[in-house]
Short mmCIF file of N, CA and C in Angstrom, two decimals:
data_model
loop_
_atom_site.label_atom_id
_atom_site.label_comp_id
_atom_site.label_asym_id
_atom_site.label_seq_id
_atom_site.Cartn_x
_atom_site.Cartn_y
_atom_site.Cartn_z
N UNK A 1 0.84 -1.17 0.00
CA UNK A 1 0.00 0.00 0.00
C UNK A 1 0.90 1.24 0.00
N UNK A 2 0.63 2.16 -0.92
CA UNK A 2 1.48 3.34 -0.98
C UNK A 2 0.85 4.48 -0.19
N UNK A 3 1.69 5.16 0.54
CA UNK A 3 1.20 6.29 1.31
C UNK A 3 1.17 7.52 0.42
N UNK A 4 0.14 8.33 0.61
CA UNK A 4 0.05 9.57 -0.14
C UNK A 4 0.94 10.61 0.53
N UNK A 5 1.59 11.44 -0.30
CA UNK A 5 2.49 12.46 0.24
C UNK A 5 1.70 13.51 1.00
N UNK A 6 2.34 14.07 2.01
CA UNK A 6 1.73 15.18 2.73
C UNK A 6 1.83 16.42 1.86
N UNK A 7 1.05 17.43 2.21
CA UNK A 7 1.08 18.68 1.45
C UNK A 7 2.48 19.29 1.47
N UNK A 8 3.14 19.19 2.61
CA UNK A 8 4.49 19.74 2.73
C UNK A 8 5.43 19.06 1.74
N UNK A 9 5.36 17.74 1.66
CA UNK A 9 6.23 17.00 0.73
C UNK A 9 5.90 17.35 -0.71
N UNK A 10 4.61 17.50 -1.00
CA UNK A 10 4.21 17.88 -2.36
C UNK A 10 4.77 19.26 -2.72
N UNK A 11 4.64 20.20 -1.79
CA UNK A 11 5.13 21.57 -2.04
C UNK A 11 6.64 21.55 -2.26
N UNK A 12 7.36 20.81 -1.42
CA UNK A 12 8.81 20.75 -1.56
C UNK A 12 9.21 20.17 -2.92
N UNK A 13 8.55 19.09 -3.33
CA UNK A 13 8.92 18.47 -4.61
C UNK A 13 8.54 19.37 -5.78
N UNK A 14 7.38 20.01 -5.73
CA UNK A 14 6.97 20.92 -6.80
C UNK A 14 7.91 22.11 -6.88
N UNK A 15 8.31 22.66 -5.73
CA UNK A 15 9.24 23.79 -5.72
C UNK A 15 10.58 23.39 -6.33
N UNK A 16 11.05 22.18 -6.03
CA UNK A 16 12.30 21.69 -6.63
C UNK A 16 12.17 21.59 -8.14
N UNK A 17 11.06 21.04 -8.59
CA UNK A 17 10.83 20.89 -10.03
C UNK A 17 10.75 22.25 -10.70
N UNK A 18 10.02 23.18 -10.09
CA UNK A 18 9.87 24.52 -10.68
C UNK A 18 11.21 25.24 -10.71
N UNK A 19 12.01 25.10 -9.67
CA UNK A 19 13.31 25.75 -9.65
C UNK A 19 14.21 25.17 -10.74
N UNK A 20 14.20 23.85 -10.89
CA UNK A 20 15.02 23.21 -11.92
C UNK A 20 14.61 23.63 -13.32
N UNK A 21 13.31 23.87 -13.53
CA UNK A 21 12.84 24.27 -14.86
C UNK A 21 12.91 25.78 -15.06
N UNK A 22 13.29 26.53 -14.03
CA UNK A 22 13.46 27.98 -14.15
C UNK A 22 12.16 28.75 -14.02
N UNK A 23 11.12 28.13 -13.49
CA UNK A 23 9.84 28.80 -13.31
C UNK A 23 9.86 29.62 -12.02
N UNK A 24 9.04 30.67 -12.01
CA UNK A 24 8.91 31.48 -10.80
C UNK A 24 8.04 30.73 -9.80
N UNK A 25 8.49 30.69 -8.58
CA UNK A 25 7.77 29.94 -7.54
C UNK A 25 6.87 30.92 -6.79
N UNK A 26 5.58 30.79 -7.01
CA UNK A 26 4.59 31.62 -6.33
C UNK A 26 3.54 30.72 -5.69
N UNK A 27 2.79 31.30 -4.76
CA UNK A 27 1.72 30.54 -4.12
C UNK A 27 0.72 30.04 -5.15
N UNK A 28 0.37 30.93 -6.09
CA UNK A 28 -0.64 30.56 -7.09
C UNK A 28 -0.17 29.40 -7.96
N UNK A 29 1.09 29.46 -8.41
CA UNK A 29 1.58 28.39 -9.29
C UNK A 29 1.71 27.07 -8.53
N UNK A 30 2.10 27.13 -7.26
CA UNK A 30 2.21 25.91 -6.46
C UNK A 30 0.82 25.37 -6.15
N UNK A 31 -0.13 26.27 -5.85
CA UNK A 31 -1.50 25.84 -5.53
C UNK A 31 -2.15 25.14 -6.73
N UNK A 32 -1.84 25.60 -7.97
CA UNK A 32 -2.39 24.95 -9.15
C UNK A 32 -1.99 23.48 -9.21
N UNK A 33 -0.80 23.18 -8.74
CA UNK A 33 -0.27 21.82 -8.86
C UNK A 33 -0.53 20.95 -7.63
N UNK A 34 -0.65 21.60 -6.46
CA UNK A 34 -0.78 20.81 -5.24
C UNK A 34 -2.10 20.98 -4.52
N UNK A 35 -2.76 22.12 -4.72
CA UNK A 35 -3.94 22.43 -3.91
C UNK A 35 -3.48 22.96 -2.56
N UNK A 36 -4.39 23.18 -1.66
CA UNK A 36 -4.03 23.65 -0.33
C UNK A 36 -4.37 25.12 -0.14
N UNK A 37 -4.31 25.55 1.11
CA UNK A 37 -4.65 26.94 1.45
C UNK A 37 -3.44 27.84 1.29
N UNK A 38 -3.72 29.13 1.08
CA UNK A 38 -2.63 30.10 0.95
C UNK A 38 -1.74 30.11 2.18
N UNK A 39 -2.35 30.01 3.34
CA UNK A 39 -1.58 30.04 4.59
C UNK A 39 -0.60 28.89 4.66
N UNK A 40 -1.09 27.68 4.37
CA UNK A 40 -0.21 26.51 4.42
C UNK A 40 0.86 26.57 3.33
N UNK A 41 0.44 26.96 2.13
CA UNK A 41 1.40 27.02 1.02
C UNK A 41 2.50 28.03 1.31
N UNK A 42 2.12 29.20 1.84
CA UNK A 42 3.13 30.22 2.17
C UNK A 42 4.13 29.67 3.18
N UNK A 43 3.61 28.99 4.19
CA UNK A 43 4.48 28.44 5.23
C UNK A 43 5.44 27.42 4.63
N UNK A 44 4.94 26.51 3.79
CA UNK A 44 5.78 25.46 3.22
C UNK A 44 6.77 26.02 2.19
N UNK A 45 6.33 27.00 1.40
CA UNK A 45 7.25 27.61 0.42
C UNK A 45 8.37 28.32 1.15
N UNK A 46 8.04 29.03 2.22
CA UNK A 46 9.09 29.70 3.01
C UNK A 46 10.05 28.69 3.63
N UNK A 47 9.50 27.58 4.14
CA UNK A 47 10.37 26.52 4.69
C UNK A 47 11.29 25.98 3.61
N UNK A 48 10.73 25.76 2.43
CA UNK A 48 11.54 25.24 1.31
C UNK A 48 12.66 26.22 0.97
N UNK A 49 12.33 27.51 0.89
CA UNK A 49 13.35 28.53 0.57
C UNK A 49 14.43 28.56 1.65
N UNK A 50 14.02 28.47 2.91
CA UNK A 50 15.00 28.46 4.00
C UNK A 50 15.89 27.24 3.92
N UNK A 51 15.30 26.09 3.60
CA UNK A 51 16.13 24.88 3.50
C UNK A 51 17.10 24.99 2.34
N UNK A 52 16.68 25.60 1.24
CA UNK A 52 17.58 25.79 0.09
C UNK A 52 18.68 26.78 0.45
N UNK A 53 18.34 27.81 1.21
CA UNK A 53 19.35 28.79 1.62
C UNK A 53 20.39 28.13 2.52
N UNK A 54 19.95 27.24 3.41
CA UNK A 54 20.89 26.53 4.28
C UNK A 54 21.78 25.60 3.48
N UNK A 55 21.20 24.92 2.48
CA UNK A 55 21.99 24.02 1.64
C UNK A 55 23.03 24.81 0.87
N UNK A 56 22.64 25.95 0.31
CA UNK A 56 23.58 26.79 -0.44
C UNK A 56 24.67 27.30 0.48
N UNK A 57 24.28 27.71 1.69
CA UNK A 57 25.27 28.23 2.63
C UNK A 57 26.26 27.14 3.03
N UNK A 58 25.78 25.95 3.34
CA UNK A 58 26.69 24.88 3.75
C UNK A 58 27.56 24.43 2.58
N UNK A 59 27.02 24.39 1.35
CA UNK A 59 27.83 24.05 0.18
C UNK A 59 28.92 25.10 -0.05
N UNK A 60 28.57 26.35 0.14
CA UNK A 60 29.54 27.43 -0.05
C UNK A 60 30.66 27.32 0.98
N UNK A 61 30.27 27.06 2.23
CA UNK A 61 31.29 26.93 3.28
C UNK A 61 32.20 25.74 3.00
N UNK A 62 31.64 24.62 2.57
CA UNK A 62 32.47 23.44 2.31
C UNK A 62 33.37 23.67 1.11
N UNK A 63 32.89 24.37 0.08
CA UNK A 63 33.74 24.63 -1.08
C UNK A 63 34.84 25.63 -0.73
N UNK A 64 34.55 26.56 0.18
CA UNK A 64 35.59 27.48 0.61
C UNK A 64 36.65 26.75 1.42
N UNK A 65 36.20 25.80 2.25
CA UNK A 65 37.15 25.03 3.05
C UNK A 65 38.03 24.17 2.16
N UNK A 66 37.45 23.59 1.12
CA UNK A 66 38.24 22.70 0.25
C UNK A 66 38.99 23.48 -0.83
N UNK A 67 38.71 24.78 -0.96
CA UNK A 67 39.43 25.60 -1.93
C UNK A 67 38.83 25.56 -3.32
N UNK A 68 37.65 24.99 -3.49
CA UNK A 68 36.99 24.95 -4.80
C UNK A 68 35.74 25.80 -4.75
N UNK A 69 35.30 26.22 -5.92
CA UNK A 69 34.08 27.00 -6.01
C UNK A 69 33.24 26.43 -7.13
N UNK A 70 32.07 25.97 -6.82
CA UNK A 70 31.19 25.34 -7.80
C UNK A 70 30.32 26.38 -8.47
N UNK A 71 30.16 26.25 -9.79
CA UNK A 71 29.31 27.20 -10.50
C UNK A 71 27.85 26.99 -10.14
N UNK A 72 27.47 25.77 -9.71
CA UNK A 72 26.09 25.54 -9.28
C UNK A 72 25.75 26.37 -8.06
N UNK A 73 26.70 26.56 -7.15
CA UNK A 73 26.46 27.38 -5.98
C UNK A 73 26.14 28.81 -6.38
N UNK A 74 26.87 29.32 -7.36
CA UNK A 74 26.61 30.67 -7.83
C UNK A 74 25.21 30.79 -8.39
N UNK A 75 24.79 29.79 -9.15
CA UNK A 75 23.44 29.80 -9.72
C UNK A 75 22.40 29.73 -8.62
N UNK A 76 22.60 28.87 -7.63
CA UNK A 76 21.65 28.76 -6.53
C UNK A 76 21.54 30.08 -5.77
N UNK A 77 22.67 30.74 -5.56
CA UNK A 77 22.64 32.02 -4.86
C UNK A 77 21.89 33.06 -5.67
N UNK A 78 22.05 33.04 -6.99
CA UNK A 78 21.31 33.97 -7.83
C UNK A 78 19.81 33.70 -7.77
N UNK A 79 19.44 32.43 -7.69
CA UNK A 79 18.02 32.08 -7.65
C UNK A 79 17.35 32.55 -6.37
N UNK A 80 18.08 32.68 -5.29
CA UNK A 80 17.48 33.10 -4.04
C UNK A 80 17.53 34.61 -3.87
N UNK A 81 18.02 35.35 -4.85
CA UNK A 81 18.16 36.79 -4.76
C UNK A 81 16.86 37.52 -5.00
N UNK A 82 16.98 38.84 -5.19
CA UNK A 82 15.81 39.69 -5.39
C UNK A 82 15.18 39.48 -6.75
N UNK A 83 15.96 39.05 -7.73
CA UNK A 83 15.43 38.86 -9.07
C UNK A 83 15.20 37.38 -9.34
N UNK A 84 14.28 37.11 -10.23
CA UNK A 84 13.95 35.72 -10.55
C UNK A 84 14.87 35.22 -11.66
N UNK A 85 14.66 33.97 -12.02
CA UNK A 85 15.46 33.38 -13.09
C UNK A 85 14.83 33.62 -14.44
N UNK A 86 13.64 34.19 -14.47
CA UNK A 86 12.95 34.45 -15.72
C UNK A 86 13.06 35.93 -16.06
N UNK A 87 13.70 36.26 -17.19
CA UNK A 87 13.89 37.67 -17.55
C UNK A 87 12.58 38.44 -17.67
N UNK A 88 11.53 37.81 -18.14
CA UNK A 88 10.27 38.54 -18.29
C UNK A 88 9.71 38.97 -16.94
N UNK A 89 9.91 38.14 -15.91
CA UNK A 89 9.46 38.53 -14.57
C UNK A 89 10.25 39.74 -14.08
N UNK A 90 11.56 39.73 -14.33
CA UNK A 90 12.39 40.86 -13.92
C UNK A 90 11.96 42.12 -14.65
N UNK A 91 11.69 42.02 -15.93
CA UNK A 91 11.24 43.17 -16.70
C UNK A 91 9.89 43.67 -16.20
N UNK A 92 9.03 42.75 -15.85
CA UNK A 92 7.72 43.15 -15.31
C UNK A 92 7.89 43.89 -13.99
N UNK A 93 8.80 43.42 -13.14
CA UNK A 93 9.06 44.12 -11.87
C UNK A 93 9.63 45.51 -12.11
N UNK A 94 10.56 45.61 -13.04
CA UNK A 94 11.16 46.91 -13.36
C UNK A 94 10.10 47.85 -13.92
N UNK A 95 9.27 47.33 -14.83
CA UNK A 95 8.20 48.15 -15.40
C UNK A 95 7.23 48.60 -14.32
N UNK A 96 6.91 47.72 -13.39
CA UNK A 96 6.00 48.06 -12.31
C UNK A 96 6.58 49.16 -11.42
N UNK A 97 7.87 49.02 -11.07
CA UNK A 97 8.52 50.06 -10.25
C UNK A 97 8.53 51.39 -11.00
N UNK A 98 8.80 51.34 -12.30
CA UNK A 98 8.79 52.56 -13.11
C UNK A 98 7.41 53.19 -13.14
N UNK A 99 6.38 52.36 -13.28
CA UNK A 99 5.01 52.87 -13.30
C UNK A 99 4.64 53.47 -11.95
N UNK A 100 5.08 52.84 -10.86
CA UNK A 100 4.80 53.38 -9.53
C UNK A 100 5.48 54.73 -9.34
N UNK A 101 6.72 54.85 -9.81
CA UNK A 101 7.42 56.13 -9.71
C UNK A 101 6.73 57.20 -10.54
N UNK A 102 6.30 56.83 -11.75
CA UNK A 102 5.60 57.78 -12.61
C UNK A 102 4.29 58.23 -11.97
N UNK A 103 3.56 57.29 -11.39
CA UNK A 103 2.31 57.64 -10.72
C UNK A 103 2.56 58.58 -9.54
N UNK A 104 3.62 58.31 -8.79
CA UNK A 104 3.95 59.18 -7.65
C UNK A 104 4.30 60.58 -8.13
N UNK A 105 5.05 60.66 -9.23
CA UNK A 105 5.39 61.97 -9.77
C UNK A 105 4.15 62.72 -10.25
N UNK A 106 3.25 62.01 -10.92
CA UNK A 106 2.04 62.66 -11.41
C UNK A 106 1.17 63.15 -10.26
N UNK A 107 1.02 62.32 -9.24
CA UNK A 107 0.22 62.71 -8.08
C UNK A 107 0.88 63.89 -7.38
N UNK A 108 2.19 63.83 -7.22
CA UNK A 108 2.91 64.93 -6.58
C UNK A 108 2.79 66.21 -7.37
N UNK A 109 2.92 66.09 -8.69
CA UNK A 109 2.81 67.28 -9.54
C UNK A 109 1.41 67.87 -9.45
N UNK A 110 0.39 67.01 -9.46
CA UNK A 110 -0.99 67.49 -9.33
C UNK A 110 -1.20 68.20 -8.00
N UNK A 111 -0.60 67.68 -6.94
CA UNK A 111 -0.74 68.30 -5.62
C UNK A 111 -0.08 69.68 -5.60
N UNK A 112 1.08 69.80 -6.23
CA UNK A 112 1.77 71.09 -6.29
C UNK A 112 0.96 72.08 -7.12
N UNK A 113 0.43 71.61 -8.25
CA UNK A 113 -0.38 72.48 -9.11
C UNK A 113 -1.61 72.97 -8.35
N UNK A 114 -2.31 72.07 -7.66
CA UNK A 114 -3.49 72.47 -6.90
C UNK A 114 -3.13 73.48 -5.82
N UNK A 115 -2.01 73.26 -5.15
CA UNK A 115 -1.58 74.20 -4.11
C UNK A 115 -1.28 75.57 -4.70
N UNK A 116 -0.57 75.61 -5.82
CA UNK A 116 -0.21 76.90 -6.42
C UNK A 116 -1.42 77.60 -7.03
N UNK A 117 -2.41 76.83 -7.49
CA UNK A 117 -3.64 77.46 -7.97
C UNK A 117 -4.39 78.13 -6.83
N UNK A 118 -4.36 77.52 -5.66
CA UNK A 118 -5.01 78.10 -4.49
C UNK A 118 -4.18 79.23 -3.89
N UNK A 119 -2.88 79.19 -4.08
CA UNK A 119 -1.97 80.18 -3.49
C UNK A 119 -1.05 80.76 -4.57
N UNK A 120 -1.60 81.55 -5.51
CA UNK A 120 -0.76 82.06 -6.60
C UNK A 120 0.34 83.01 -6.12
N UNK A 121 0.20 83.56 -4.92
CA UNK A 121 1.24 84.44 -4.39
C UNK A 121 2.54 83.68 -4.09
N UNK A 122 2.49 82.35 -4.05
CA UNK A 122 3.68 81.55 -3.78
C UNK A 122 4.42 81.14 -5.05
N UNK A 123 3.93 81.59 -6.21
CA UNK A 123 4.63 81.32 -7.46
C UNK A 123 5.96 82.06 -7.47
N UNK A 124 6.96 81.55 -8.18
CA UNK A 124 8.20 82.31 -8.35
C UNK A 124 7.91 83.64 -9.06
N UNK A 125 8.72 84.63 -8.79
CA UNK A 125 8.47 85.99 -9.28
C UNK A 125 8.32 86.05 -10.80
N UNK A 126 9.19 85.38 -11.54
CA UNK A 126 9.11 85.45 -13.01
C UNK A 126 7.80 84.85 -13.52
N UNK A 127 7.35 83.76 -12.91
CA UNK A 127 6.09 83.15 -13.32
C UNK A 127 4.90 84.02 -12.91
N UNK A 128 4.99 84.64 -11.76
CA UNK A 128 3.92 85.53 -11.31
C UNK A 128 3.76 86.69 -12.29
N UNK A 129 4.88 87.27 -12.75
CA UNK A 129 4.82 88.37 -13.72
C UNK A 129 4.24 87.89 -15.05
N UNK A 130 4.61 86.69 -15.46
CA UNK A 130 4.08 86.12 -16.69
C UNK A 130 2.56 85.93 -16.58
N UNK A 131 2.09 85.43 -15.45
CA UNK A 131 0.66 85.24 -15.24
C UNK A 131 -0.06 86.59 -15.25
N UNK A 132 0.51 87.58 -14.60
CA UNK A 132 -0.10 88.91 -14.59
C UNK A 132 -0.19 89.48 -16.00
N UNK A 133 0.85 89.26 -16.82
CA UNK A 133 0.83 89.73 -18.21
C UNK A 133 -0.28 89.06 -19.00
N UNK A 134 -0.42 87.76 -18.85
CA UNK A 134 -1.50 87.04 -19.55
C UNK A 134 -2.87 87.52 -19.08
N UNK A 135 -3.00 87.73 -17.76
CA UNK A 135 -4.28 88.19 -17.23
C UNK A 135 -4.64 89.56 -17.79
N UNK A 136 -3.66 90.47 -17.83
CA UNK A 136 -3.96 91.82 -18.32
C UNK A 136 -4.33 91.80 -19.80
N UNK A 137 -3.67 90.96 -20.61
CA UNK A 137 -4.04 90.85 -22.03
C UNK A 137 -5.43 90.25 -22.20
N UNK A 138 -5.75 89.27 -21.37
CA UNK A 138 -7.07 88.64 -21.45
C UNK A 138 -8.16 89.63 -21.05
N UNK A 139 -7.91 90.38 -20.00
CA UNK A 139 -8.88 91.37 -19.54
C UNK A 139 -9.06 92.45 -20.60
N UNK A 140 -7.95 92.89 -21.23
CA UNK A 140 -8.04 93.91 -22.28
C UNK A 140 -8.85 93.40 -23.47
N UNK A 141 -8.61 92.15 -23.88
CA UNK A 141 -9.36 91.58 -25.00
C UNK A 141 -10.84 91.44 -24.65
N UNK A 142 -11.15 91.03 -23.44
CA UNK A 142 -12.55 90.89 -23.02
C UNK A 142 -13.23 92.25 -22.98
N UNK A 143 -12.54 93.27 -22.48
CA UNK A 143 -13.11 94.62 -22.43
C UNK A 143 -13.36 95.15 -23.83
N UNK A 144 -12.44 94.88 -24.77
CA UNK A 144 -12.60 95.36 -26.15
C UNK A 144 -13.81 94.70 -26.79
N UNK A 145 -13.96 93.42 -26.60
CA UNK A 145 -15.13 92.71 -27.17
C UNK A 145 -16.43 93.20 -26.53
N UNK A 146 -16.38 93.41 -25.22
CA UNK A 146 -17.57 93.90 -24.53
C UNK A 146 -17.93 95.29 -25.05
N UNK A 147 -16.93 96.10 -25.31
CA UNK A 147 -17.15 97.46 -25.82
C UNK A 147 -17.79 97.41 -27.20
N UNK A 148 -17.37 96.45 -28.03
CA UNK A 148 -17.92 96.34 -29.38
C UNK A 148 -19.39 95.95 -29.36
N UNK A 149 -19.84 95.26 -28.35
CA UNK A 149 -21.24 94.85 -28.28
C UNK A 149 -22.09 95.81 -27.43
N UNK A 150 -21.52 96.91 -27.04
CA UNK A 150 -22.23 97.94 -26.30
C UNK A 150 -23.17 98.66 -27.28
N UNK A 151 -24.44 98.89 -26.91
CA UNK A 151 -25.38 99.56 -27.83
C UNK A 151 -24.90 100.94 -28.27
N UNK A 152 -24.23 101.67 -27.40
CA UNK A 152 -23.71 102.98 -27.78
C UNK A 152 -22.68 102.85 -28.90
N UNK A 153 -21.84 101.82 -28.83
CA UNK A 153 -20.82 101.59 -29.87
C UNK A 153 -21.50 101.29 -31.20
N UNK A 154 -22.57 100.47 -31.19
CA UNK A 154 -23.30 100.16 -32.42
C UNK A 154 -23.92 101.43 -33.01
N UNK A 155 -24.49 102.22 -32.13
CA UNK A 155 -25.12 103.47 -32.61
C UNK A 155 -24.07 104.37 -33.24
N UNK A 156 -22.91 104.51 -32.62
CA UNK A 156 -21.85 105.35 -33.17
C UNK A 156 -21.36 104.81 -34.51
N UNK A 157 -21.25 103.51 -34.65
CA UNK A 157 -20.80 102.90 -35.91
C UNK A 157 -21.84 103.13 -37.01
N UNK A 158 -23.13 103.00 -36.66
CA UNK A 158 -24.19 103.21 -37.65
C UNK A 158 -24.22 104.66 -38.11
N UNK A 159 -24.08 105.59 -37.19
CA UNK A 159 -24.07 107.02 -37.53
C UNK A 159 -22.85 107.34 -38.38
N UNK A 160 -21.72 106.72 -38.09
CA UNK A 160 -20.49 106.98 -38.84
C UNK A 160 -20.64 106.52 -40.29
N UNK A 161 -21.44 105.50 -40.56
CA UNK A 161 -21.62 105.03 -41.93
C UNK A 161 -22.45 106.02 -42.76
N UNK A 162 -23.32 106.77 -42.12
CA UNK A 162 -24.15 107.72 -42.84
C UNK A 162 -23.44 109.03 -43.09
N UNK A 163 -22.37 109.30 -42.45
CA UNK A 163 -21.66 110.57 -42.62
C UNK A 163 -20.77 110.52 -43.80
#
């Protein structure tokens, strides 16, 4: 009679297989293959990562003691780092960080714009003068148009045509 593997054993074997094939190890990808709750999977995946880190550390120490350095150790150390073994995942992380920075800049810029719109006296002097110049030209153009539609102006124009 064969015993069925425990969830922990399943997670460990799936994580080994995924690491060997270069796949990113996530709760979702492990859950697809093993089932189980997020809480349990997280615990077992973390245990697996810790056990791999201990294996890499002990292999590194033994290779340093013997004076040799294995290229597999270097690969294992890279796999446990901040970046994954899949370039597309790394690019997605970089793109996400870039998007987050862009969003922060846009939100920050909008906040500064809103503040300066409410407090135009805090604008730098050259920009304040530029705004005043635009305002005075706009007011002059509005006054000129308003003057042209004044009934007295129409009457004067009509009388001028008859002279």
